[in-house]
XYZ file of C-alpha atoms in Angstrom:
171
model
C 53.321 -57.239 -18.178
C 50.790 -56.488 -20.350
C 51.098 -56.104 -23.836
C 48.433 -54.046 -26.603
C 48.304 -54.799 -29.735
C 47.279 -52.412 -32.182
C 46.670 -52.420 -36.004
C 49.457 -49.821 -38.055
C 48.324 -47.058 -39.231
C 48.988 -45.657 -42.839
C 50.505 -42.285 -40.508
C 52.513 -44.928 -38.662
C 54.443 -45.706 -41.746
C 57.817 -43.720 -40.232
C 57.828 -46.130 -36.621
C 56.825 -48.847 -38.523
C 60.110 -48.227 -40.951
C 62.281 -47.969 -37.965
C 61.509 -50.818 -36.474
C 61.602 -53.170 -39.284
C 65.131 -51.665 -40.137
C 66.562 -52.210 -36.356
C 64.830 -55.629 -35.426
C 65.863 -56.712 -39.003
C 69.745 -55.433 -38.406
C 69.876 -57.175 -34.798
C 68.526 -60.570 -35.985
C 70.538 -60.990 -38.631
C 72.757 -58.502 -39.511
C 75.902 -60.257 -37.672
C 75.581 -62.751 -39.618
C 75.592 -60.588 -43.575
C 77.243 -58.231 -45.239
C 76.000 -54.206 -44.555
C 75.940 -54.212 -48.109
C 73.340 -56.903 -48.889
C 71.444 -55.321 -45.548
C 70.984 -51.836 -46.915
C 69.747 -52.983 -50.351
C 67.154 -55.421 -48.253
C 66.209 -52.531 -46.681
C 65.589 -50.376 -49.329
C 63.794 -52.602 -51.278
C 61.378 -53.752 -48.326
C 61.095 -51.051 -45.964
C 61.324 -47.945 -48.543
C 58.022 -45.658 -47.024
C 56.259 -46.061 -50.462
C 56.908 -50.407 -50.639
C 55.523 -50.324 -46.957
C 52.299 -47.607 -47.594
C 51.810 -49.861 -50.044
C 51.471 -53.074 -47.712
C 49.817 -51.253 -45.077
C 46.990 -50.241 -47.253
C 46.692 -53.577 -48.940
C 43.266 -55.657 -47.599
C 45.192 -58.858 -47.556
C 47.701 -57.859 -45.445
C 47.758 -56.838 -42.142
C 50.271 -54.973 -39.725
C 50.333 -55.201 -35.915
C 52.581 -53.033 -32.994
C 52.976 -54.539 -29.838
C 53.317 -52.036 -27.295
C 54.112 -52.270 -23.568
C 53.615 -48.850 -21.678
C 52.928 -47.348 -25.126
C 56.479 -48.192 -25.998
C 56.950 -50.002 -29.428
C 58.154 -53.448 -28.647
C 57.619 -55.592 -31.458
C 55.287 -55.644 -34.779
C 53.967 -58.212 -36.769
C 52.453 -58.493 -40.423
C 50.807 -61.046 -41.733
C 48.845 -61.740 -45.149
C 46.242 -63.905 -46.800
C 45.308 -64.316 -50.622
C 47.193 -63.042 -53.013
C 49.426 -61.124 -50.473
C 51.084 -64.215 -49.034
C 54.865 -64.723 -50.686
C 53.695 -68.268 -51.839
C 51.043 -69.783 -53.222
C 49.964 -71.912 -49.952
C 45.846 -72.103 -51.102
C 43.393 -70.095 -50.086
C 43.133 -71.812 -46.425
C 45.895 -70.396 -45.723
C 47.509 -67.187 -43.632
C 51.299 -66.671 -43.721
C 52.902 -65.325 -40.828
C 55.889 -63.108 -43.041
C 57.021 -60.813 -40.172
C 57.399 -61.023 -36.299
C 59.767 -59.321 -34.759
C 60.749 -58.160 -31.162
C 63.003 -55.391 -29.794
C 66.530 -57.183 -28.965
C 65.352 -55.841 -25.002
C 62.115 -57.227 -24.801
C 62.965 -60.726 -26.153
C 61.702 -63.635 -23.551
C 59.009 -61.777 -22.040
C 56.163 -63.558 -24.227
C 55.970 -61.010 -27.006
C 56.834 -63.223 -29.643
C 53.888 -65.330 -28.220
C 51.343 -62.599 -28.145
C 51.702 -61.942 -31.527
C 51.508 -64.956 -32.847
C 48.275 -65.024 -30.913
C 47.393 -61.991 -33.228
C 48.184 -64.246 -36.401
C 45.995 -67.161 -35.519
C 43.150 -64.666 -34.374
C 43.846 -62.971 -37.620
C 43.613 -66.362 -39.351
C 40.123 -67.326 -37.548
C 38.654 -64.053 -38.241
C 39.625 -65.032 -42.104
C 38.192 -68.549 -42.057
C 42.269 -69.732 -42.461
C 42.508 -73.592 -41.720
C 46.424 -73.113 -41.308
C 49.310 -70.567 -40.332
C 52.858 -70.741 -42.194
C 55.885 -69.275 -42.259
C 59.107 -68.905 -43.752
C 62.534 -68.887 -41.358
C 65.999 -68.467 -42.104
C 67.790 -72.103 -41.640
C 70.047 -70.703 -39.833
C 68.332 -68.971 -37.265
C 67.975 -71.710 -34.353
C 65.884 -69.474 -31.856
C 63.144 -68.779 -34.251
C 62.777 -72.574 -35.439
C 62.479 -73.522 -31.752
C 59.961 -70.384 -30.721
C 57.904 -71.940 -34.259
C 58.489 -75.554 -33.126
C 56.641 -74.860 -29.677
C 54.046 -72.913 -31.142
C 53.087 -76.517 -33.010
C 54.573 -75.452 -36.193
C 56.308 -78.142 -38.618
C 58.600 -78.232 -41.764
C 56.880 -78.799 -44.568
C 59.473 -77.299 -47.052
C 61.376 -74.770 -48.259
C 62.104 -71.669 -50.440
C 64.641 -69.028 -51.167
C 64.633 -65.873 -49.664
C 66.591 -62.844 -51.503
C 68.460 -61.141 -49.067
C 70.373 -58.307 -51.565
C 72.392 -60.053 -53.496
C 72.414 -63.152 -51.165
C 70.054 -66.239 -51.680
C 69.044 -68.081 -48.572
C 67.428 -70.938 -47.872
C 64.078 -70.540 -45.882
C 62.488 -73.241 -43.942
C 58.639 -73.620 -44.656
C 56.733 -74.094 -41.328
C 53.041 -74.929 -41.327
C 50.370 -75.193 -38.768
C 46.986 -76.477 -38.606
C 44.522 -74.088 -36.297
């Protein structure tokens, strides 16, 4: 299967809305309350809060496509984009997500390959991330990608405060 990635586009702000909004809901939304959902997704994935990351330098967002269907996306940043002060060797990794359908097909993979190319083409020593303690699949994909735990940090999830594990990588 082969997968293109592609760089958003500030006129792909609608697709990339949607899919933020239904990868979000199927990764986590069993397991929180619609109310705390909607407000997360108003906040983050209002058109003019993602416009506004889009057309940021230090960030950067990715589609995965298979057969020009939308599969997955990713966004990472650098700098002062990155949702912790990590140094400036540093890329974060703050969104990668895959269509509930396409999960296990290497996806995840190939966009994390986007992140550490990303990362080289910054002159980024290491890759982190933040992941929900809770969710068990992502720590493992992270974990055989040669990530490690190096802390943590909340993450605001509408009126819910979570607990993030911090995963770093050296590249």
């Amino acid at each position: 299967m082969t997968i293109d990635i592609q760089k958003v586009r500030v006129e792909e702000v609608e697709a990339l809305q949607k899919i933020s909004i239904e990868t979000f809901g199927d990764t986590f939304g069993a397991d929180n309350s619609s109310e705390d959902l909607d407000q997360y997704y108003q906040k983050a994935y209002n058109f003019k809060q993602l416009t506004s990351e889009i057309t940021n330098d230090a960030s950067y967002f990715f589609f995965a496509k298979q057969a020009d269907q939308l599969v997955g996306y990713l966004k990472v940043n650098i700098d002062e984009a990155q949702s912790e002060k990590m140094g400036p060797d540093t890329l974060e990794v703050e969104r990668i997500y895959v269509r509930q359908q396409f999960k296990r097909l290497g996806i995840g993979s190939r966009l994390m390959q986007q992140a550490l190319e990303v990362a080289q083409e910054n002159h980024k020593r290491k890759i982190w991330l933040g992941v929900w303690e809770h969710n068990e699949a992502a720590k493992k994909f992270y974990q055989t990608q040669g990530f490690n735990q190096v802390g943590e940090h909340v993450f605001q999830l509408g009126n819910d405060l979570q607990r993030d594990l911090i995963m770093l990588k050296d590249i």
